[in-house]
Coordinates of C-alpha atoms in Angstrom, one line a residue:
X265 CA -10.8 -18.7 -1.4
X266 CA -10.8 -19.8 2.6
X267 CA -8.8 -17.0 4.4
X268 CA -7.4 -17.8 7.5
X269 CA -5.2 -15.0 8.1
X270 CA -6.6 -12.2 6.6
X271 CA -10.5 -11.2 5.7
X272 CA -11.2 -8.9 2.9
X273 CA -14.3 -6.9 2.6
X274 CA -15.3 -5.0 -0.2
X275 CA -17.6 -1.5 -0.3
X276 CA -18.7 -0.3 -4.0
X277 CA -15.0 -0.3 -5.4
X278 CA -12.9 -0.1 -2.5
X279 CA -11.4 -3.7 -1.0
X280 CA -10.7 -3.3 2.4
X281 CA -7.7 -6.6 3.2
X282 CA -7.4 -7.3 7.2
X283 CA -4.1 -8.7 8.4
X284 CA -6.0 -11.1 10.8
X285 CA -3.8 -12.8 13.6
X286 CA -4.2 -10.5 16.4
X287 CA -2.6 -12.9 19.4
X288 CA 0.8 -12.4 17.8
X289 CA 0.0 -8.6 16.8
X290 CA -0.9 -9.8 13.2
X291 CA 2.8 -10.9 12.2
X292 CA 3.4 -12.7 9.3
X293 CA 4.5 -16.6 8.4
X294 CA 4.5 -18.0 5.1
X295 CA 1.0 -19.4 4.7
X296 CA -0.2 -15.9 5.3
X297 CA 2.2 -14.4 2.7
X298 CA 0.8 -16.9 0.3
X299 CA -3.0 -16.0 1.3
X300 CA -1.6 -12.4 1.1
X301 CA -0.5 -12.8 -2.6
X302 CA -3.6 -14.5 -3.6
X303 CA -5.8 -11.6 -2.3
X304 CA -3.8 -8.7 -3.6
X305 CA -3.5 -11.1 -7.0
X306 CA -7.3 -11.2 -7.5
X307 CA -7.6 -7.1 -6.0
X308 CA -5.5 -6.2 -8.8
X309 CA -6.9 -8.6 -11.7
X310 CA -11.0 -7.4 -10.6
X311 CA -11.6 -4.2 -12.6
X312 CA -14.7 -3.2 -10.4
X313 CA -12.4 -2.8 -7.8
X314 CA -10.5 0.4 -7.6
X315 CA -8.4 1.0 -4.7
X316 CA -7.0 -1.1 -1.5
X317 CA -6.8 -1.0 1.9
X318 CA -4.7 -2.9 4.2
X319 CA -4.9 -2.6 8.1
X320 CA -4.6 -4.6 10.8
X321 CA -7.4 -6.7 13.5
X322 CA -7.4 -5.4 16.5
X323 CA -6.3 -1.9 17.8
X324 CA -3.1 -2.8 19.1
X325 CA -1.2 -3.5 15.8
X326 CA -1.1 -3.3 12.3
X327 CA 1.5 -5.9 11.7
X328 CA 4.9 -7.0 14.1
X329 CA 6.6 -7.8 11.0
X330 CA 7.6 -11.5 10.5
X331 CA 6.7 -14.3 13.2
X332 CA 10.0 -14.9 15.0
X333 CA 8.2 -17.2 17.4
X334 CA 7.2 -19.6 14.2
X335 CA 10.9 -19.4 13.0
X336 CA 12.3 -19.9 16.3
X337 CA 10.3 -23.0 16.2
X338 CA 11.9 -23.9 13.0
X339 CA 9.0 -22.8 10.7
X340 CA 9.8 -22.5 7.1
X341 CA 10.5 -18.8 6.2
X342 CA 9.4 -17.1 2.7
X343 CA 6.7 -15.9 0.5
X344 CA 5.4 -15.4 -2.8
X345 CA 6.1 -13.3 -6.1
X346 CA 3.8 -10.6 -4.6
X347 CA 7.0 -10.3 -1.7
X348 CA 6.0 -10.0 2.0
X349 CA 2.2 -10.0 2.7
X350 CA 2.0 -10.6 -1.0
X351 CA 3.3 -6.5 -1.6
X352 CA 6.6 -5.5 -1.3
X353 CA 7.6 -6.9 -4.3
X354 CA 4.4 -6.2 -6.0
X355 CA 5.6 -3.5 -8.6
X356 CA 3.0 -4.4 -11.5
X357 CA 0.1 -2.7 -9.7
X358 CA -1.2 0.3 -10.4
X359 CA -4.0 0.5 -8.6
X360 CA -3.7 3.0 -5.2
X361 CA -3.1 0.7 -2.1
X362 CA -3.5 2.3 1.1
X363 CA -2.2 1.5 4.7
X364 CA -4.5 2.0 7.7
X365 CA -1.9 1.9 10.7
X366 CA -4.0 1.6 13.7
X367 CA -0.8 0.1 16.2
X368 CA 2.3 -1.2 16.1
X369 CA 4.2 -1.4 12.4
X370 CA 7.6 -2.7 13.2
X371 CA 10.3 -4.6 10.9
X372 CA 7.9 -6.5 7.9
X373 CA 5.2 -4.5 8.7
X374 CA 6.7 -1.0 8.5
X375 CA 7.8 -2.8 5.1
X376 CA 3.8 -3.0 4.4
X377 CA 3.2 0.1 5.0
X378 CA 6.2 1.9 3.0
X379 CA 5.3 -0.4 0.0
X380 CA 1.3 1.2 0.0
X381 CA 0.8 4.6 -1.5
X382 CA -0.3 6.1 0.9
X383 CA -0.2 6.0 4.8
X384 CA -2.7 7.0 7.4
X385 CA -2.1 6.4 10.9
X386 CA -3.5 6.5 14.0
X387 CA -1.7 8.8 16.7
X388 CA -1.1 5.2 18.5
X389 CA 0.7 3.9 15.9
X390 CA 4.9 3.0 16.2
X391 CA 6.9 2.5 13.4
X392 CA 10.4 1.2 13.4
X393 CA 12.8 -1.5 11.6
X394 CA 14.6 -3.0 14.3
X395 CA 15.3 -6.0 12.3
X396 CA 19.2 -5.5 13.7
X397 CA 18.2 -6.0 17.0
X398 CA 17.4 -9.7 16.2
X399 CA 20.3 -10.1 13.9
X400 CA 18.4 -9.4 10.8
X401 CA 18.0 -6.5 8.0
X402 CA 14.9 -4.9 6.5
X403 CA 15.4 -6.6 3.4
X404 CA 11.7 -6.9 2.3
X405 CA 12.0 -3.3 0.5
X406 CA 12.6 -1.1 4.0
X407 CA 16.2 -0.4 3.2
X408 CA 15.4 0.5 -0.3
X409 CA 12.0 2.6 0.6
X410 CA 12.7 4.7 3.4
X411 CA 15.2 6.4 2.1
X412 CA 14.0 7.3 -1.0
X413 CA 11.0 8.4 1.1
X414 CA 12.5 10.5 3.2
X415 CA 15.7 11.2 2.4
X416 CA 19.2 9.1 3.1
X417 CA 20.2 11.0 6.7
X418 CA 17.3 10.7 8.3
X419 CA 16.2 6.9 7.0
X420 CA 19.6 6.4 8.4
X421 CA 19.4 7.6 11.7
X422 CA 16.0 5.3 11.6
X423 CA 17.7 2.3 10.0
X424 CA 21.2 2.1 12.2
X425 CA 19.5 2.7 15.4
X426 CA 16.5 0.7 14.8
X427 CA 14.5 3.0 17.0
X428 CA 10.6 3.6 17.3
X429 CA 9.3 6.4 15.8
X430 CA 5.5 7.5 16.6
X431 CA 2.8 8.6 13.9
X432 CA 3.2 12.4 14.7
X433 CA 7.3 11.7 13.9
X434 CA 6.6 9.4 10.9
X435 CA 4.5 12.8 9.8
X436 CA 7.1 14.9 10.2
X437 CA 9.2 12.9 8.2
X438 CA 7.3 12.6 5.4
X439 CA 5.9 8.8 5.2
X440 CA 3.0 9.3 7.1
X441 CA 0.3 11.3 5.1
X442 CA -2.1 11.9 7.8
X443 CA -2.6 11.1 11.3
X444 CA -6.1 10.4 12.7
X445 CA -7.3 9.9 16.5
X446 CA -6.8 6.3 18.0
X447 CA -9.4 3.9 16.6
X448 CA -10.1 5.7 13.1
X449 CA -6.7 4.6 11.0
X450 CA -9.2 2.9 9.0
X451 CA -11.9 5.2 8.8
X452 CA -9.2 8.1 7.2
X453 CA -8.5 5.6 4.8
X454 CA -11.9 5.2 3.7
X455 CA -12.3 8.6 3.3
X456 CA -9.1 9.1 1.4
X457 CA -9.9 6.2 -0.9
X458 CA -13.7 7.5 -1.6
X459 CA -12.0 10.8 -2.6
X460 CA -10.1 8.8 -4.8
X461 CA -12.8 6.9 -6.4
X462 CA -14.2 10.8 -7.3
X463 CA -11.6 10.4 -10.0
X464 CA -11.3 8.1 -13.1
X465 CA -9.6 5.1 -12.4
X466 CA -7.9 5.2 -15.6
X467 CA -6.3 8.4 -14.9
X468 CA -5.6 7.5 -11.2
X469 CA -3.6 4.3 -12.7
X470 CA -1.8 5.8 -15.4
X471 CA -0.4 8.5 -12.9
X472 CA 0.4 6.3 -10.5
X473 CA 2.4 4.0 -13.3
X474 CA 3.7 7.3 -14.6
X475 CA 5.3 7.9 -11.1
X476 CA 6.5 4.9 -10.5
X477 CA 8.2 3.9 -14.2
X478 CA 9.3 7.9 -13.9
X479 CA 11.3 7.8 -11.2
X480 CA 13.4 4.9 -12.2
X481 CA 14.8 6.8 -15.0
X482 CA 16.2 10.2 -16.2
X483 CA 13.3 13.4 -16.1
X484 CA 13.9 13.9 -19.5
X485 CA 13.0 9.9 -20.2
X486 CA 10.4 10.0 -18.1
X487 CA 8.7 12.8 -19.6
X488 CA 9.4 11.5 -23.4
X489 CA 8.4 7.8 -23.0
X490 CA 5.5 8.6 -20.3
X491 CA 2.9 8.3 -23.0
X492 CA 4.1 4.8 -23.8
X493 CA 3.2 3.2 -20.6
X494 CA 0.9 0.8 -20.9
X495 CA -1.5 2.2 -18.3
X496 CA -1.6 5.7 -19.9
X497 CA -2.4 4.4 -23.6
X498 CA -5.0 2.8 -21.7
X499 CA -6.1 5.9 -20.1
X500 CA -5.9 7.6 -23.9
X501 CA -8.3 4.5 -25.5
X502 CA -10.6 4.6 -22.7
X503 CA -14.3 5.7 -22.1
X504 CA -13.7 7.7 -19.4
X505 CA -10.9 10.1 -21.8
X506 CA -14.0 11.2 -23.4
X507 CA -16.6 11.0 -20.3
X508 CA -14.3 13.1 -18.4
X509 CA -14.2 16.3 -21.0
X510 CA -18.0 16.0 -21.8
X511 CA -19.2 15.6 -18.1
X512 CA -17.2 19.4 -17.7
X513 CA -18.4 20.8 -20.8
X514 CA -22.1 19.5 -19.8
X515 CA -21.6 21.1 -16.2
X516 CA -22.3 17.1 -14.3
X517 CA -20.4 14.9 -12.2
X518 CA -18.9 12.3 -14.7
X519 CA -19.8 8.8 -14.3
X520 CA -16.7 7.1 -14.7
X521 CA -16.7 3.4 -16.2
X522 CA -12.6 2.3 -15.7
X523 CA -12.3 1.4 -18.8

């Protein structure tokens, strides 16, 4: 596929995805939340591919949320299945998806960042969803994320005052996992997602599917139809169920197969 807003790299299982329009801080319009879609679609369809990355070109910004410059101009508005940037409303993937924030992560693109599984920041990066200050809400999953991230008070105070909050703050709050010095959001990431990729991917997809089907139901449901998830009978029918016990028995690093 011919990207024009985005670039996607790829080292041994790890697909790195660039949100690539730097001269308006790497906001979003609708062709690039159709590119988006596409990429993430074919991230989470490639089974030699393990876990993403998403950051942002530049070192100013990770994303500024939705181009109000191209809807101001009357550019058509909306995106695909996959929600904005093709992941907010991507709830079918369990693959790990990371967020490198190296800048600026305001309305759509704190969205981005809240819908990954993890978030690594740099101590530049600003986080807010000040979608009220234009007349707008957070409705690409920010209303609905933060506070179940962090609790309902403080995503309110966040939410009805649409202020910035820094990386060090974000950490403190709980939706940042780690901060890192300016210029290395991505290289954290990297080093989270190779730690990652120690692991099987089966397992590391049946948890995360565990987790997220769990949490939409009671604990006792969760824990008594967990084994029916489809990624965790895959887990139980897979390779790696019975490289994993042998490689610990045989005192060796398992080589792990995803499947």
């Amino acid at each position: 596929m011919d990207l024009k807003f985005s670039k996607v790299t790829r080292k041994g299982p790890i697909t790195i995805v660039t949100l690539s329009r730097p001269e308006v801080y790497n906001a979003l319009h609708i062709d690039a939340h159709f590119e988006l879609n596409k990429v993430f679609d074919d991230f989470s369809a490639d089974p030699e591919q393990w876990v993403a990355i998403v950051t942002g070109a530049g070192d100013k910004a990770f994303c500024a949320g939705n181009d109000l410059k191209w809807q101001a101009a009357g550019g058509k508005r909306g995106w695909d299945k996959g929600g904005f940037a093709g992941l907010t409303s991507r709830f079918d993937c369990d693959k790990p998806i990371i967020a490198a924030v190296n800048g600026v992560a305001m309305g759509g693109g704190f969205e981005i960042a809240l819908a990954c599984d993890l978030i690594i920041a740099s101590e530049n990066a600003t986080f807010a969803l000040p979608e009220p200050r234009v007349g707008l809400a957070a409705l690409a999953g920010g209303l609905q994320r933060l506070p179940r991230q962090i609790g309902l008070k403080r995503a309110m105070g966040m939410i009805l005052t649409a202020r910035h909050v820094s990386a060090r703050e974000g950490h403190e709050l709980g939706f940042v996992n780690e901060v890192v010095p300016q210029g290395e959001a991505l290289a954290g990431a990297e080093r989270w997602a190779e730690t990652i990729c120690k692991n099987s991917p089966m397992s590391i997809r049946a948890s995360k599917q565990a987790i997220q089907k769990g949490l939409a139901v009671s604990l006792e449901q969760a824990i008594t139809e967990q084994r029916e998830y489809p990624a965790v009978k895959a887990m139980a029918a897979s390779q790696d169920y019975i490289e994993g016990p042998r490689a610990f028995s045989e005192k060796r690093a398992p080589k792990w197969l995803g499947k």
